[in-house]
mmCIF file of C-alpha atoms in Angstrom:
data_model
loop_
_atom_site.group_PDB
_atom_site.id
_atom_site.type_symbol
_atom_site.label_atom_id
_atom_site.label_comp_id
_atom_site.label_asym_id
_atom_site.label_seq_id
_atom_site.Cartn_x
_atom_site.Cartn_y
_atom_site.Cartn_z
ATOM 1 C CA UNK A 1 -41.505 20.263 7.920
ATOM 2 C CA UNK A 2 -38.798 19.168 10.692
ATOM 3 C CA UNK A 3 -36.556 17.698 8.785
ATOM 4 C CA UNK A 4 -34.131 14.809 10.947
ATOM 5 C CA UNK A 5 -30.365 13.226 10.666
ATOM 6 C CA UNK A 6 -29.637 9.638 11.217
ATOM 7 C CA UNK A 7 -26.467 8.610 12.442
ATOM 8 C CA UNK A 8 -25.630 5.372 12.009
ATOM 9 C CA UNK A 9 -22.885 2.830 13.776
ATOM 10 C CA UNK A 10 -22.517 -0.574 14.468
ATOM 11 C CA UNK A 11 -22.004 0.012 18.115
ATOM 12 C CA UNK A 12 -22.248 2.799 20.840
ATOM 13 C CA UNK A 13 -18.430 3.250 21.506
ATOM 14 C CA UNK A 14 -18.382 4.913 17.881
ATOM 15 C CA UNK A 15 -20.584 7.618 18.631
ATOM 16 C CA UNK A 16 -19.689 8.285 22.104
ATOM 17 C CA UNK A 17 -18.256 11.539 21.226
ATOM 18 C CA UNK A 18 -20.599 13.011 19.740
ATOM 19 C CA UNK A 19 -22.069 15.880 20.037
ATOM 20 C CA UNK A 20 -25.244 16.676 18.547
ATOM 21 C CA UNK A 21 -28.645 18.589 18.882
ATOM 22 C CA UNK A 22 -30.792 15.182 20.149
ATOM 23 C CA UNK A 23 -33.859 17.402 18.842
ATOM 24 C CA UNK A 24 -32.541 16.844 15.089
ATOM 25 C CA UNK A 25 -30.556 14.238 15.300
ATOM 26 C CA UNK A 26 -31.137 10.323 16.132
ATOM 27 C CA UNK A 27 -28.485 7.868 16.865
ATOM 28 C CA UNK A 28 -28.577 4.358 15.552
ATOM 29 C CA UNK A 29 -26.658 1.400 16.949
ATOM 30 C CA UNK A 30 -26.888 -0.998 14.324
ATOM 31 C CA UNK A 31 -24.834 -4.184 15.514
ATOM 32 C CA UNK A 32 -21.930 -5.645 13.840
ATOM 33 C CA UNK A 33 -22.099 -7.004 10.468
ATOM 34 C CA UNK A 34 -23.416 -6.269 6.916
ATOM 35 C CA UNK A 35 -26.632 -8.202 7.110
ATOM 36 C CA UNK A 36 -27.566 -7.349 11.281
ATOM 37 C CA UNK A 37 -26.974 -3.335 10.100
ATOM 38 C CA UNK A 38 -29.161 -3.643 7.291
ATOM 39 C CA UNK A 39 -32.217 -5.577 9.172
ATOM 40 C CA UNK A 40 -31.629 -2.857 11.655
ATOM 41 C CA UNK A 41 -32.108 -0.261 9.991
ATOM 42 C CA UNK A 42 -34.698 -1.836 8.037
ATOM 43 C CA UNK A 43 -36.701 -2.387 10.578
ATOM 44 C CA UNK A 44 -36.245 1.086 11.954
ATOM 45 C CA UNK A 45 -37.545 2.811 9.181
ATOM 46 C CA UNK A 46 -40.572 0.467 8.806
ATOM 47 C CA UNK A 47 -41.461 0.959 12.146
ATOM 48 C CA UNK A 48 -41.218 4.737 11.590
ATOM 49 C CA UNK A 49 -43.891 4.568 9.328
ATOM 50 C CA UNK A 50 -46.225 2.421 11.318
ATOM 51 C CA UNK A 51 -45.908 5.317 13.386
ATOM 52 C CA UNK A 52 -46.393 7.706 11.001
ATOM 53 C CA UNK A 53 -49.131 6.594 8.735
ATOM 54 C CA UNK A 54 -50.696 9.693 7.842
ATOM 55 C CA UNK A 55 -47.563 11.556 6.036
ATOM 56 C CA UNK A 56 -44.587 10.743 4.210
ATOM 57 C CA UNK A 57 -42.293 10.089 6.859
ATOM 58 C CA UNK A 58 -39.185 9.601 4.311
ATOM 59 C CA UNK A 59 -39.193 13.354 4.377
ATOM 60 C CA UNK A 60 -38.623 13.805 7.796
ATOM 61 C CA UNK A 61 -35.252 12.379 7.377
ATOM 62 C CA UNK A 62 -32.534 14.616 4.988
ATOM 63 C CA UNK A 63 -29.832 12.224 5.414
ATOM 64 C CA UNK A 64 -28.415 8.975 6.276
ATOM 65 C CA UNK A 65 -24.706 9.560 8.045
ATOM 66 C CA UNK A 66 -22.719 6.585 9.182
ATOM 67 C CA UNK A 67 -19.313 6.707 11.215
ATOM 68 C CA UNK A 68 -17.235 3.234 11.696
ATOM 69 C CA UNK A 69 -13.954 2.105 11.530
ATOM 70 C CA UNK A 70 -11.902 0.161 9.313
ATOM 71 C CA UNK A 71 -8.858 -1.094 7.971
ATOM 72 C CA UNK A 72 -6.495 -0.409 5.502
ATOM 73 C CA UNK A 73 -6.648 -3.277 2.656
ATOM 74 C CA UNK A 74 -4.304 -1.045 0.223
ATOM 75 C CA UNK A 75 -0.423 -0.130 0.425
ATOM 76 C CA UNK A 76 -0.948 3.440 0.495
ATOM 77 C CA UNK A 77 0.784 5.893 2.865
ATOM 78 C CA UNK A 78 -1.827 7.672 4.919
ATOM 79 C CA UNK A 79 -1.603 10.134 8.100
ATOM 80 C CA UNK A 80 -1.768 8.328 10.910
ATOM 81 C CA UNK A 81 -2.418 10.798 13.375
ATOM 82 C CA UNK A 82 -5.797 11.774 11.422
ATOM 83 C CA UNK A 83 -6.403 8.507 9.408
ATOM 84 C CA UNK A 84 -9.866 9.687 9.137
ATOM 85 C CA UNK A 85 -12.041 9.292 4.909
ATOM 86 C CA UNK A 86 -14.835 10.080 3.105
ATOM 87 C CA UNK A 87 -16.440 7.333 1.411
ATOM 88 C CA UNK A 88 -16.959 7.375 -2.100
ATOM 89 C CA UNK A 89 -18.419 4.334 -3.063
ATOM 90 C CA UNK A 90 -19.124 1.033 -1.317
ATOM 91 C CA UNK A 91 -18.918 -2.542 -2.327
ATOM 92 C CA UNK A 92 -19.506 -6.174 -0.744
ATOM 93 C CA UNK A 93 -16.294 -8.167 -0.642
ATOM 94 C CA UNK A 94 -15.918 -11.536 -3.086
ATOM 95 C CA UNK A 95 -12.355 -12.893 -2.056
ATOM 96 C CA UNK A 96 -13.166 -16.282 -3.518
ATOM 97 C CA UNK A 97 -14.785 -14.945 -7.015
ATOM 98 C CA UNK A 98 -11.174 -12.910 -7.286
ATOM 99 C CA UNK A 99 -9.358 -15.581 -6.635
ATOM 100 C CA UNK A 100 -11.681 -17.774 -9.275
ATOM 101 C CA UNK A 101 -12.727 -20.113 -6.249
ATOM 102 C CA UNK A 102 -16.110 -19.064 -6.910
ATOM 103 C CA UNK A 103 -18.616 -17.034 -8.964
ATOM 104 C CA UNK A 104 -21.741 -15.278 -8.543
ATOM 105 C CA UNK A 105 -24.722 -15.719 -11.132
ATOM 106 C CA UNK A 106 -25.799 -11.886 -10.926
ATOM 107 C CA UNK A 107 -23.556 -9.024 -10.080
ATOM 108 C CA UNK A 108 -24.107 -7.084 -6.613
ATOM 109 C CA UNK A 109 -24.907 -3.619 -6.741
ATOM 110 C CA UNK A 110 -22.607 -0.813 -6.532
ATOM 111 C CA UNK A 111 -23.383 2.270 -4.586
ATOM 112 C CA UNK A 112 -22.199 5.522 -4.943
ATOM 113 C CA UNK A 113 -22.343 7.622 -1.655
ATOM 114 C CA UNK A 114 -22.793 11.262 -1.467
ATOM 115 C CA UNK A 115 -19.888 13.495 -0.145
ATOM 116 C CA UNK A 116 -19.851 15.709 2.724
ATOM 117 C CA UNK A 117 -18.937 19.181 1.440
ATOM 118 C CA UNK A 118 -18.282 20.746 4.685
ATOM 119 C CA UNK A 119 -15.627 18.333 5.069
ATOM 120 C CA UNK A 120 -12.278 18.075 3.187
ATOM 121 C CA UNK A 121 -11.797 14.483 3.512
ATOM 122 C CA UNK A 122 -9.299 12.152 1.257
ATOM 123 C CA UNK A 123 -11.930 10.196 -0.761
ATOM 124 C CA UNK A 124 -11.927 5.855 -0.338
ATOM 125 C CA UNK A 125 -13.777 2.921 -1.347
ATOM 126 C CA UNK A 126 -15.011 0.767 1.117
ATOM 127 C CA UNK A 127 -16.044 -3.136 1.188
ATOM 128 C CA UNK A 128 -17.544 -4.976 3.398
ATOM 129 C CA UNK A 129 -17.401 -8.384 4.553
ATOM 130 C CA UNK A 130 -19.315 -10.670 7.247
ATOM 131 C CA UNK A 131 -15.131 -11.301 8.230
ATOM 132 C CA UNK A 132 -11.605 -9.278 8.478
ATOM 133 C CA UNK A 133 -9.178 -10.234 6.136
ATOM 134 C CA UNK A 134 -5.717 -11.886 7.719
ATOM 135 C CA UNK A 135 -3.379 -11.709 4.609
ATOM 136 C CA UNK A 136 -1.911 -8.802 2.868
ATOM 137 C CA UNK A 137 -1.887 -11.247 0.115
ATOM 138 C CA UNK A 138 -5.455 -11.231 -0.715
ATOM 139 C CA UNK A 139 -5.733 -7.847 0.247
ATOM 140 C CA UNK A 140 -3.421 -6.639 -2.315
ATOM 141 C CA UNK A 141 -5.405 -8.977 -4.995
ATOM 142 C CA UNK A 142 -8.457 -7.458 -3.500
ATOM 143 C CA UNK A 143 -7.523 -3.990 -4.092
ATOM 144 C CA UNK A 144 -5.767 -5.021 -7.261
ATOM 145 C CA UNK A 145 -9.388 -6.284 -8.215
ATOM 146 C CA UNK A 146 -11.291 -2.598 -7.391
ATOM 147 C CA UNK A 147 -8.402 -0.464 -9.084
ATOM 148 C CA UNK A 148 -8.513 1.824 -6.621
ATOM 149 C CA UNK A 149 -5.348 3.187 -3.917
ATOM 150 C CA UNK A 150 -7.313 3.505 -1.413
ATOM 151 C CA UNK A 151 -9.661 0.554 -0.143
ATOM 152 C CA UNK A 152 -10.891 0.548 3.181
ATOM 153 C CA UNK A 153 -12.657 -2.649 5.177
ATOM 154 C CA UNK A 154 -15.706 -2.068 6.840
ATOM 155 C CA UNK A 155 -18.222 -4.534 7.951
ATOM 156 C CA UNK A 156 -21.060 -2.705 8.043
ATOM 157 C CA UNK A 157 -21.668 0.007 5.277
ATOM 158 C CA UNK A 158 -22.639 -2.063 2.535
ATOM 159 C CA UNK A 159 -26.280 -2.836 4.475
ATOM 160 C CA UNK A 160 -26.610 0.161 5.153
ATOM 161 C CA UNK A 161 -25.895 1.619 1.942
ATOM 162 C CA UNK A 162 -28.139 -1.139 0.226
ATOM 163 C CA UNK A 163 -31.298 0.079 2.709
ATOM 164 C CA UNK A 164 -30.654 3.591 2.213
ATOM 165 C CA UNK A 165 -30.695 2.902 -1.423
ATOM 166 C CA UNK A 166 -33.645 0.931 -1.239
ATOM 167 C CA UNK A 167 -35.385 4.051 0.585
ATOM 168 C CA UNK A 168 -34.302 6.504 -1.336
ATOM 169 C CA UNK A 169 -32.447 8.218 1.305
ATOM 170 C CA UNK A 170 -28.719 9.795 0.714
ATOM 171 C CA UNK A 171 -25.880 8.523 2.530
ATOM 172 C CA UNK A 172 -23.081 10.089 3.488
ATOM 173 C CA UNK A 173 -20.037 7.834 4.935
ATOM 174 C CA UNK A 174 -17.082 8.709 7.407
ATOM 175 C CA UNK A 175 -14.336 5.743 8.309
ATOM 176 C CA UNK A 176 -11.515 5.846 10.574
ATOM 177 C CA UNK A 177 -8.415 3.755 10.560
ATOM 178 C CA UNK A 178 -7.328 1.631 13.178
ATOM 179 C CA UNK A 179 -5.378 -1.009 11.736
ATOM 180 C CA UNK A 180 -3.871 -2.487 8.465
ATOM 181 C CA UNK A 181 -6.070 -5.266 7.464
ATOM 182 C CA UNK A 182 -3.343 -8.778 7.978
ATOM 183 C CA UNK A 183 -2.372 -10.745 11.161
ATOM 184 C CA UNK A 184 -2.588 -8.090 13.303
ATOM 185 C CA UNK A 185 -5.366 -6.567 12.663
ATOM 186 C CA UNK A 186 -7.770 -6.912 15.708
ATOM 187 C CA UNK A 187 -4.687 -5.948 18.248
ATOM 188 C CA UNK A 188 -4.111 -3.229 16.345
ATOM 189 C CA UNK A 189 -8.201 -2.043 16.506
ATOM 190 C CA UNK A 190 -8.159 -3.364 20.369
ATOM 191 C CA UNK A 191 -5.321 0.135 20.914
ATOM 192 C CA UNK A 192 -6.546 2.400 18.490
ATOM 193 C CA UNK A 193 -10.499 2.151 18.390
ATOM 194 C CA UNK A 194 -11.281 4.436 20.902
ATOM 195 C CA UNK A 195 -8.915 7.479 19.542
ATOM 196 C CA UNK A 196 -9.482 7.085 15.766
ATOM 197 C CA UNK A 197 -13.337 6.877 17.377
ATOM 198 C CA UNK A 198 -13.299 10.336 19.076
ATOM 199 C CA UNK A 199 -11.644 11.814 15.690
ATOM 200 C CA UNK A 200 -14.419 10.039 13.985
ATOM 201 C CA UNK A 201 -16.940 12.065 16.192
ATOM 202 C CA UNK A 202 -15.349 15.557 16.239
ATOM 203 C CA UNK A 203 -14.836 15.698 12.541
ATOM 204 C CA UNK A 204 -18.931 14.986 11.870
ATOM 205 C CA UNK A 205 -19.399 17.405 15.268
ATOM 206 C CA UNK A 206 -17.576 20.195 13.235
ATOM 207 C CA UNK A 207 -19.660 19.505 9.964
ATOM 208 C CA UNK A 208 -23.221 19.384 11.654
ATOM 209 C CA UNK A 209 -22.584 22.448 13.136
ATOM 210 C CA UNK A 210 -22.040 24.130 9.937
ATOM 211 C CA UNK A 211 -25.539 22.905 8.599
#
């Protein structure tokens, strides 16, 4: 059997760069947000088997990539001129249950995402939000909260994580950089989205073609 790659991103300026083999690979544009990439994708793979009634269609697909950007919650050095992670796990963001404002009655789930192996790629946790963080403050109690050095903020990737879960279907994660998470984050993304976007691209370009 065939087998196919889905590559998912919230929009279409992330995978711009690509390229692929359209034949094996599809593209996903997944819209911005935790909750809108999830339903997305969702719905994607429950229309593919509507349309595929007859076999197991999960089989068709061998993995779940998905390329976005982010920024940098922690105080860690990184290379800025290839700011560019694997992502090891992937978390929602609770600001107001660190900060004791809040609680939740039941634990979210925690996923662990595989790594690409044809890619030597620092290793990061990601969380996701339906917002960007303004204050190095709470990012530091954030990260302080994870115990990790390196905590990246991504909207998306916890839906998608949570569907591919949900599927059974491994997920591999690439993030770029574009900005320190604080009061200037979104100028900094507005200047450095569309480079850290084409990195994004050639580094899964160079991996697929090793497959």
């Amino acid at each position: 059997m065939n087998t196919m790659i889905l590559i998912c991103a919230a929009w279409d300026e992330e995978t711009k760069y690509l390229k692929v083999d359209q034949d094996k690979i599809k593209i996903l544009h997944l819209g911005i947000g935790y909750l809108e990439a999830a339903l997305n994708l969702e719905k994607y793979l429950l229309n593919l088997r509507l349309e595929k009634p007859q076999i197991n269609y999960l089989k068709e697909i061998s993995c779940i990539y998905f390329l976005g950007t982010a920024g940098l919650m922690s105080d860690t050095d990184i290379d800025w001129d290839f700011p560019v992670f694997s992502v090891s796990q992937s978390l929602i963001s609770l600001p107001n249950s660190i900060l004791h404002r809040a609680y939740v009655p039941k634990p979210y789930a925690e996923y662990h995402l595989s790594i690409d192996k044809n890619l030597e790629l620092e290793k990061a946790l990601s969380i996701s939000s339906l917002e960007i963080t303004m204050s190095r403050d709470l990012s530091r109690e954030i990260c302080s909260a994870y115990n990790s050095s390196l905590v990246l903020e991504n909207m998306e990737l916890y839906g998608v994580a949570k569907v591919a879960h949900r599927f059974g279907l491994s997920i591999k994660a690439i993030l770029g950089v574009t900005n320190i998470t604080g009061m200037q984050a979104h100028e900094q993304w507005s200047s450095q989205h569309q480079v850290v976007s084409k990195l994004l691209c050639e580094t899964l370009t160079k991996s697929l073609a090793k497959l």
